Tab-separated table of C-alpha atoms in Angstrom:
chain	number	residue	atom	x	y	z
J	129	MET	CA	-1.668	-61.256	133.565
J	130	LYS	CA	-4.427	-62.822	131.471
J	131	ALA	CA	-3.721	-66.020	129.601
J	132	ALA	CA	-5.280	-69.007	127.854
J	133	VAL	CA	-4.860	-71.630	130.553
J	134	LEU	CA	-4.976	-75.356	129.880
J	135	HIS	CA	-5.689	-77.580	132.893
J	136	GLU	CA	-5.455	-81.008	131.279
J	137	ALA	CA	-4.370	-82.656	128.043
J	138	GLY	CA	-7.234	-82.528	125.599
J	139	GLY	CA	-8.987	-79.754	127.489
J	140	ILE	CA	-10.119	-76.356	126.226
J	141	PRO	CA	-7.940	-73.359	127.200
J	142	ARG	CA	-9.768	-70.894	129.427
J	143	TYR	CA	-9.256	-67.138	129.760
J	144	GLU	CA	-7.922	-66.791	133.289
J	145	ASP	CA	-5.487	-64.933	135.499
J	146	PHE	CA	-2.006	-66.455	135.571
J	147	PRO	CA	1.127	-65.382	137.464
J	148	ASP	CA	3.317	-62.981	135.513
J	149	PRO	CA	6.528	-64.596	134.254
J	150	VAL	CA	9.803	-63.484	135.818
J	151	ALA	CA	12.898	-63.516	133.655
J	152	GLY	CA	15.831	-65.563	134.905
J	153	ASP	CA	19.428	-65.473	133.755
J	154	GLY	CA	19.598	-65.477	129.976
J	155	GLU	CA	15.875	-64.840	129.565
J	156	VAL	CA	13.691	-61.963	128.410
J	157	ILE	CA	10.027	-61.055	128.845
J	158	ILE	CA	7.978	-60.639	125.661
J	159	ASP	CA	4.810	-58.556	125.426
J	160	VAL	CA	2.767	-60.778	123.130
J	161	LYS	CA	1.031	-59.101	120.179
J	162	ALA	CA	-0.237	-61.920	117.913
J	163	VAL	CA	-0.303	-65.716	117.982
J	164	ALA	CA	-1.471	-67.953	115.142
J	165	VAL	CA	-3.363	-71.036	116.323
J	166	GLU	CA	-2.705	-74.002	114.043
J	167	ASN	CA	-3.552	-77.704	114.059
J	168	VAL	CA	-0.157	-78.476	115.563
J	169	ASP	CA	-0.984	-76.282	118.579
J	170	LYS	CA	-4.192	-78.222	119.166
J	171	ALA	CA	-2.420	-81.565	118.756
J	172	ILE	CA	0.202	-80.527	121.312
J	173	ALA	CA	-2.508	-79.369	123.711
J	174	ALA	CA	-4.357	-82.647	123.199
J	175	GLY	CA	-1.246	-84.597	124.167
J	176	THR	CA	-1.169	-86.437	120.830
J	177	HIS	CA	1.863	-84.710	119.279
J	178	TYR	CA	5.430	-85.910	119.799
J	179	ALA	CA	6.286	-82.456	121.210
J	180	SER	CA	3.438	-82.414	123.737
J	181	GLU	CA	5.680	-83.301	126.655
J	182	LYS	CA	8.077	-80.504	125.750
J	183	TYR	CA	5.438	-77.778	125.602
J	184	ILE	CA	2.781	-78.899	128.091
J	185	GLY	CA	4.781	-81.135	130.366
J	186	ARG	CA	2.867	-80.032	133.465
J	187	PHE	CA	-0.426	-78.314	134.274
J	188	PRO	CA	-1.758	-75.723	134.432
J	189	ALA	CA	0.004	-74.595	131.262
J	190	ILE	CA	-0.345	-71.956	128.575
J	191	PRO	CA	-0.394	-73.417	125.042
J	192	GLY	CA	1.370	-71.943	122.015
J	193	PHE	CA	5.071	-72.306	121.264
J	194	ASP	CA	5.707	-69.205	119.129
J	195	GLY	CA	4.261	-65.838	118.258
J	196	ILE	CA	4.871	-62.177	117.582
J	197	GLY	CA	5.653	-59.764	120.406
J	198	ALA	CA	7.688	-56.832	121.650
J	199	LEU	CA	10.964	-56.812	123.540
J	200	PRO	CA	11.272	-54.526	126.567
J	201	ASP	CA	12.655	-51.801	124.287
J	202	GLY	CA	9.624	-52.055	121.999
J	203	THR	CA	11.298	-53.930	119.127
J	204	LEU	CA	8.813	-56.241	117.409
J	205	VAL	CA	10.064	-59.810	117.068
J	206	GLY	CA	8.978	-63.282	116.209
J	207	PHE	CA	9.730	-65.492	119.200
J	208	GLY	CA	10.021	-69.135	120.236
J	209	GLY	CA	12.092	-70.767	122.969
J	210	ILE	CA	9.352	-70.488	125.591
J	211	ARG	CA	9.880	-71.653	129.148
J	212	LEU	CA	7.177	-73.848	130.665
J	213	PRO	CA	4.510	-73.233	131.689
J	214	TYR	CA	4.512	-69.863	129.879
J	215	GLY	CA	3.306	-70.511	126.346
J	216	ALA	CA	2.578	-67.849	123.756
J	217	LEU	CA	-1.196	-67.496	124.293
J	218	ALA	CA	-0.909	-64.915	127.035
J	219	GLN	CA	-0.253	-61.238	127.515
J	220	LYS	CA	3.383	-62.024	128.366
J	221	ALA	CA	5.821	-64.835	127.668
J	222	VAL	CA	9.331	-65.595	128.892
J	223	VAL	CA	11.857	-66.881	126.359
J	224	SER	CA	15.556	-67.601	126.132
J	225	GLN	CA	17.720	-64.625	125.213
J	226	GLY	CA	18.172	-64.681	121.456
J	227	SER	CA	15.210	-66.989	120.750
J	228	TYR	CA	13.663	-64.312	118.600
J	229	VAL	CA	14.201	-62.439	115.355
J	230	ARG	CA	13.155	-58.971	114.338
J	231	ILE	CA	10.046	-59.028	112.160
J	232	PRO	CA	9.878	-57.188	108.826
J	233	ASP	CA	8.847	-53.538	108.962
J	234	GLY	CA	5.581	-52.537	107.345
J	235	ILE	CA	3.725	-55.856	107.788
J	236	ASP	CA	0.865	-56.313	110.260
J	237	PRO	CA	1.967	-58.554	113.179
J	238	ALA	CA	-1.157	-60.675	112.628
J	239	VAL	CA	0.030	-61.384	109.085
J	240	VAL	CA	3.605	-62.077	110.185
J	241	ALA	CA	2.201	-64.619	112.634
J	242	VAL	CA	0.910	-66.759	109.750
J	243	MET	CA	3.746	-66.285	107.268
J	244	ALA	CA	5.402	-69.544	108.345
J	245	SER	CA	2.711	-71.456	106.443
J	246	ALA	CA	3.780	-69.716	103.237
J	247	VAL	CA	7.429	-70.482	103.949
J	248	THR	CA	6.455	-74.149	104.210
J	249	ALA	CA	4.936	-73.940	100.729
J	250	MET	CA	8.338	-72.854	99.434
J	251	SER	CA	9.444	-76.468	99.983
J	252	MET	CA	8.233	-77.092	96.443
J	253	ARG	CA	11.421	-75.266	95.464
J	254	THR	CA	13.794	-75.997	98.345
J	255	ALA	CA	12.942	-79.715	98.582
J	256	ALA	CA	11.666	-80.617	95.115
J	257	GLY	CA	13.683	-78.222	92.968
J	258	PHE	CA	10.641	-76.691	91.268
J	259	VAL	CA	11.385	-74.650	88.155
J	260	PRO	CA	9.023	-72.237	86.393
J	261	GLY	CA	6.616	-73.804	83.926
J	262	GLU	CA	6.193	-77.090	85.805
J	263	THR	CA	2.860	-78.613	86.854
J	264	VAL	CA	2.143	-78.590	90.590
J	265	LEU	CA	-0.445	-80.721	92.389
J	266	VAL	CA	-1.429	-79.363	95.816
J	267	GLN	CA	-2.910	-82.131	97.956
J	268	GLY	CA	-5.164	-80.508	100.566
J	269	ALA	CA	-5.554	-77.097	98.967
J	270	THR	CA	-8.645	-75.878	100.819
J	271	GLY	CA	-6.874	-75.369	104.143
J	272	VAL	CA	-4.835	-72.308	105.072
J	273	ALA	CA	-1.463	-73.799	104.141
J	274	GLY	CA	-2.830	-75.421	100.987
J	275	ARG	CA	-4.322	-72.187	99.687
J	276	LEU	CA	-1.037	-70.443	100.309
J	277	ALA	CA	0.737	-73.219	98.401
J	278	VAL	CA	-1.500	-72.537	95.401
J	279	LYS	CA	-0.648	-68.833	95.589
J	280	VAL	CA	3.071	-69.525	96.022
J	281	ALA	CA	3.086	-71.946	93.084
J	282	ARG	CA	1.516	-69.273	90.901
J	283	LEU	CA	4.009	-66.638	92.050
J	284	LEU	CA	6.905	-69.018	91.401
J	285	GLY	CA	5.717	-69.420	87.828
J	286	ALA	CA	3.912	-72.764	87.755
J	287	GLY	CA	2.692	-73.626	84.288
J	288	ARG	CA	-0.335	-75.462	85.665
J	289	ILE	CA	-1.754	-75.983	89.168
J	290	VAL	CA	-4.099	-78.795	90.217
J	291	ALA	CA	-5.663	-78.656	93.687
J	292	THR	CA	-7.511	-81.224	95.792
J	293	GLY	CA	-10.007	-80.929	98.637
J	294	ARG	CA	-13.238	-82.348	99.999
J	295	ASP	CA	-15.617	-79.401	99.584
J	296	ASP	CA	-16.800	-78.186	96.181
J	297	ASP	CA	-17.532	-74.646	97.374
J	298	GLN	CA	-14.048	-74.280	98.817
J	299	LEU	CA	-12.511	-75.829	95.720
J	300	ARG	CA	-14.208	-73.129	93.645
J	301	GLU	CA	-12.557	-70.556	95.928
J	302	VAL	CA	-9.206	-72.254	95.337
J	303	GLN	CA	-9.739	-71.972	91.591
J	304	ALA	CA	-10.424	-68.274	92.046
J	305	ILE	CA	-7.024	-67.771	93.703
J	306	GLY	CA	-5.011	-69.588	91.061
J	307	ALA	CA	-5.745	-73.308	90.580
J	308	ASP	CA	-6.296	-74.372	86.980
J	309	ALA	CA	-8.140	-77.573	87.885
J	310	VAL	CA	-9.528	-79.137	91.060
J	311	ILE	CA	-10.244	-82.654	92.293
J	312	ASN	CA	-12.750	-83.556	95.019
J	313	THR	CA	-11.238	-86.379	97.075
J	314	ALA	CA	-14.556	-87.254	98.757
J	315	VAL	CA	-15.375	-89.885	96.123
J	316	SER	CA	-14.757	-93.611	95.738
J	317	ASP	CA	-11.204	-94.889	95.426
J	318	GLU	CA	-11.756	-95.775	91.776
J	319	ALA	CA	-13.244	-92.382	90.922
J	320	LEU	CA	-10.424	-90.554	92.709
J	321	ALA	CA	-7.730	-92.563	90.911
J	322	GLN	CA	-9.375	-91.763	87.587
J	323	ALA	CA	-9.637	-88.061	88.499
J	324	TYR	CA	-5.888	-87.935	89.169
J	325	LEU	CA	-5.255	-89.490	85.754
J	326	ASP	CA	-7.774	-87.324	83.912
J	327	THR	CA	-6.372	-84.111	85.386
J	328	ARG	CA	-2.636	-84.753	85.151
J	329	GLY	CA	-2.183	-83.456	81.595
J	330	ASP	CA	1.439	-84.115	80.686
J	331	GLY	CA	2.100	-85.293	84.239
J	332	TYR	CA	2.572	-83.870	87.722
J	333	ASP	CA	6.095	-82.522	88.160
J	334	VAL	CA	5.767	-81.563	91.823
J	335	VAL	CA	3.239	-82.696	94.432
J	336	VAL	CA	2.920	-80.552	97.562
J	337	ASP	CA	1.256	-82.931	99.993
J	338	TYR	CA	-0.587	-81.755	103.102
J	339	LEU	CA	-2.820	-84.863	103.209
J	340	TRP	CA	-0.909	-88.165	103.077
J	341	GLY	CA	-3.146	-91.101	104.033
J	342	ARG	CA	-5.814	-92.366	101.626
J	343	PRO	CA	-5.690	-89.659	98.913
J	344	SER	CA	-1.922	-89.866	98.548
J	345	GLU	CA	-1.971	-93.660	98.559
J	346	ILE	CA	-4.467	-93.585	95.687
J	347	LEU	CA	-2.410	-90.954	93.843
J	348	LEU	CA	0.802	-92.993	94.088
J	349	ARG	CA	-1.017	-96.089	92.899
J	350	ALA	CA	-2.567	-94.187	89.993
J	351	LEU	CA	0.843	-92.988	88.815
J	352	VAL	CA	2.097	-96.533	88.184
J	353	PRO	CA	2.325	-96.966	84.372
J	354	ARG	CA	-0.134	-99.392	82.825
J	355	SER	CA	2.538	-100.605	80.407
J	356	PHE	CA	6.302	-100.389	80.117
J	357	ALA	CA	7.336	-96.755	79.798
J	358	PHE	CA	10.027	-94.346	80.826
J	359	ALA	CA	7.997	-92.508	83.408
J	360	LYS	CA	8.202	-88.759	83.860
J	361	PRO	CA	9.614	-87.927	87.317
J	362	THR	CA	7.095	-86.782	89.916
J	363	ARG	CA	8.667	-85.188	93.015
J	364	VAL	CA	6.410	-85.514	96.075
J	365	VAL	CA	7.030	-83.235	99.060
J	366	GLN	CA	5.481	-84.693	102.229
J	367	ILE	CA	4.419	-81.803	104.488
J	368	GLY	CA	1.291	-82.748	106.423
J	369	GLU	CA	-0.911	-85.695	107.301
J	370	SER	CA	-4.423	-84.319	107.721
J	371	ALA	CA	-5.870	-87.347	105.903
J	372	GLY	CA	-3.783	-89.908	107.779
J	373	ALA	CA	-0.335	-90.525	109.228
J	374	GLU	CA	0.320	-93.671	107.217
J	375	LEU	CA	-0.266	-95.205	103.812
J	376	ALA	CA	0.473	-98.486	102.063
J	377	LEU	CA	3.197	-98.003	99.456
J	378	ALA	CA	3.582	-100.732	96.864
J	379	GLY	CA	7.062	-101.277	95.483
J	380	SER	CA	5.787	-100.576	91.978
J	381	SER	CA	4.721	-97.107	93.085
J	382	LEU	CA	8.409	-96.248	93.260
J	383	ARG	CA	10.002	-98.814	90.984
J	384	THR	CA	8.266	-97.886	87.719
J	385	SER	CA	6.401	-94.619	88.306
J	386	GLY	CA	9.226	-92.104	88.443
J	387	VAL	CA	7.977	-90.964	91.858
J	388	GLU	CA	10.516	-89.440	94.230
J	389	ILE	CA	9.408	-88.665	97.809
J	390	TYR	CA	11.024	-85.984	99.960
J	391	GLY	CA	10.325	-84.576	103.384
J	392	ALA	CA	9.577	-80.862	103.536
J	393	ALA	CA	12.845	-80.193	105.389
J	394	LYS	CA	14.994	-81.511	102.551
J	395	GLY	CA	17.308	-78.804	101.263
J	396	LEU	CA	16.798	-76.531	104.255
J	397	ASP	CA	19.707	-74.809	105.942
J	398	PRO	CA	20.024	-71.298	107.396
J	399	GLN	CA	20.677	-69.817	103.959
J	400	THR	CA	17.822	-71.493	102.070
J	401	MET	CA	15.413	-70.851	104.944
J	402	ASP	CA	16.311	-67.159	104.939
J	403	GLU	CA	15.997	-66.951	101.159
J	404	ALA	CA	12.536	-68.522	101.291
J	405	TYR	CA	11.455	-66.191	104.093
J	406	GLN	CA	12.743	-63.094	102.330
J	407	GLN	CA	10.881	-64.071	99.169
J	408	ILE	CA	7.650	-64.360	101.160
J	409	VAL	CA	8.333	-60.962	102.742
J	410	THR	CA	8.924	-59.384	99.330
J	411	TRP	CA	5.686	-60.762	97.888
J	412	THR	CA	3.756	-59.733	101.008
J	413	ARG	CA	5.038	-56.166	101.032
J	414	ALA	CA	4.204	-55.854	97.334
J	415	GLY	CA	0.663	-57.096	97.917
J	416	GLU	CA	1.257	-60.066	95.606
J	417	LEU	CA	0.819	-62.609	98.406
J	418	THR	CA	-2.170	-62.139	100.704
J	419	PHE	CA	-3.154	-63.947	103.885
J	420	ASP	CA	-6.670	-64.662	105.134
J	421	VAL	CA	-6.678	-64.234	108.904
J	422	GLU	CA	-9.432	-64.258	111.511
J	423	GLN	CA	-8.370	-62.051	114.405
J	424	VAL	CA	-9.918	-62.684	117.819
J	425	PRO	CA	-9.120	-61.243	121.252
J	426	LEU	CA	-7.476	-63.483	123.835
J	427	SER	CA	-10.603	-63.149	125.967
J	428	ASP	CA	-12.499	-65.218	123.352
J	429	ILE	CA	-10.001	-68.095	123.365
J	430	GLU	CA	-12.405	-70.734	124.692
J	431	THR	CA	-14.880	-70.175	121.851
J	432	ALA	CA	-12.217	-69.520	119.224
J	433	TRP	CA	-10.327	-72.727	120.086
J	434	GLN	CA	-13.398	-74.789	119.161
J	435	ARG	CA	-14.313	-73.009	115.922
J	436	THR	CA	-14.805	-75.138	112.833
J	437	ASP	CA	-16.064	-72.437	110.467
J	438	LEU	CA	-12.781	-70.794	109.464
J	439	LYS	CA	-12.658	-72.422	105.988
J	440	GLY	CA	-9.216	-71.378	104.830
J	441	ARG	CA	-8.710	-68.513	107.290
J	442	ARG	CA	-6.010	-68.736	109.969
J	443	LEU	CA	-7.067	-68.009	113.524
J	444	VAL	CA	-4.849	-65.323	115.058
J	445	VAL	CA	-5.219	-64.453	118.740
J	446	MET	CA	-4.462	-60.869	119.730
J	447	PRO	CA	-3.636	-60.553	123.461
């Protein structure tokens, strides 16, 4: 079969022949139809992610830990549970029996491949308890997941949405899809802190944070009251760390600001995960939630892997 083959950590996958997988006891062969390539896939392939050893523990290896494909009987499923070295970026993958779920009817497999990013955005409700009418700040709104978070916030009934990013042109696009106000984070610390204050209106109820690092550190510092006050609660959902894995958190940022910080997995269990997924499916089928995807053939993986021009579109590889 043909596959995207990685020969070393940090290398570029190459379109090459690779031995067909053979199913063992308790395994099934998947005919792969669509695989979304995200930052986490590249971090794993680079050997810098905590799961790198699990998914590329030996070389040569095929990157990608999940995707959309067909069972031997033709049923379309979303799959995980791959067995090394057979990752998802290939014509075929081998997975554990049951490590797949049937995908919704009537939705393009390329779209289903990226729906997980929208489910993550639902953490504003599952983790932070968002209720309609509240103000949502999306930190890192120009990326794929951030744009979806803006759309999800609007569909959930946000009263006001503020979005941050580093590119004015992309921020204008984010306004066009639902943000009421935008903040460019590529300014001085003082200017950014003031922008957070100037744009907060009656206060940020929920912060959906894909950035962490410097912008979030400045935000948390800016939310500290300048005088004694009963601060309005601000529930921060930590999802990503594209601006940095760490930040300095002063005690006052929690003690007097009303800030509450949650991880994106808070509140998740099989029931809440299914409810979030089904809501995304409903919006998608109705055309209320749309996904910007860039489909490329597997044969173009070497070039596609290195692309930096996607600007809010998710790369989806079609074997």
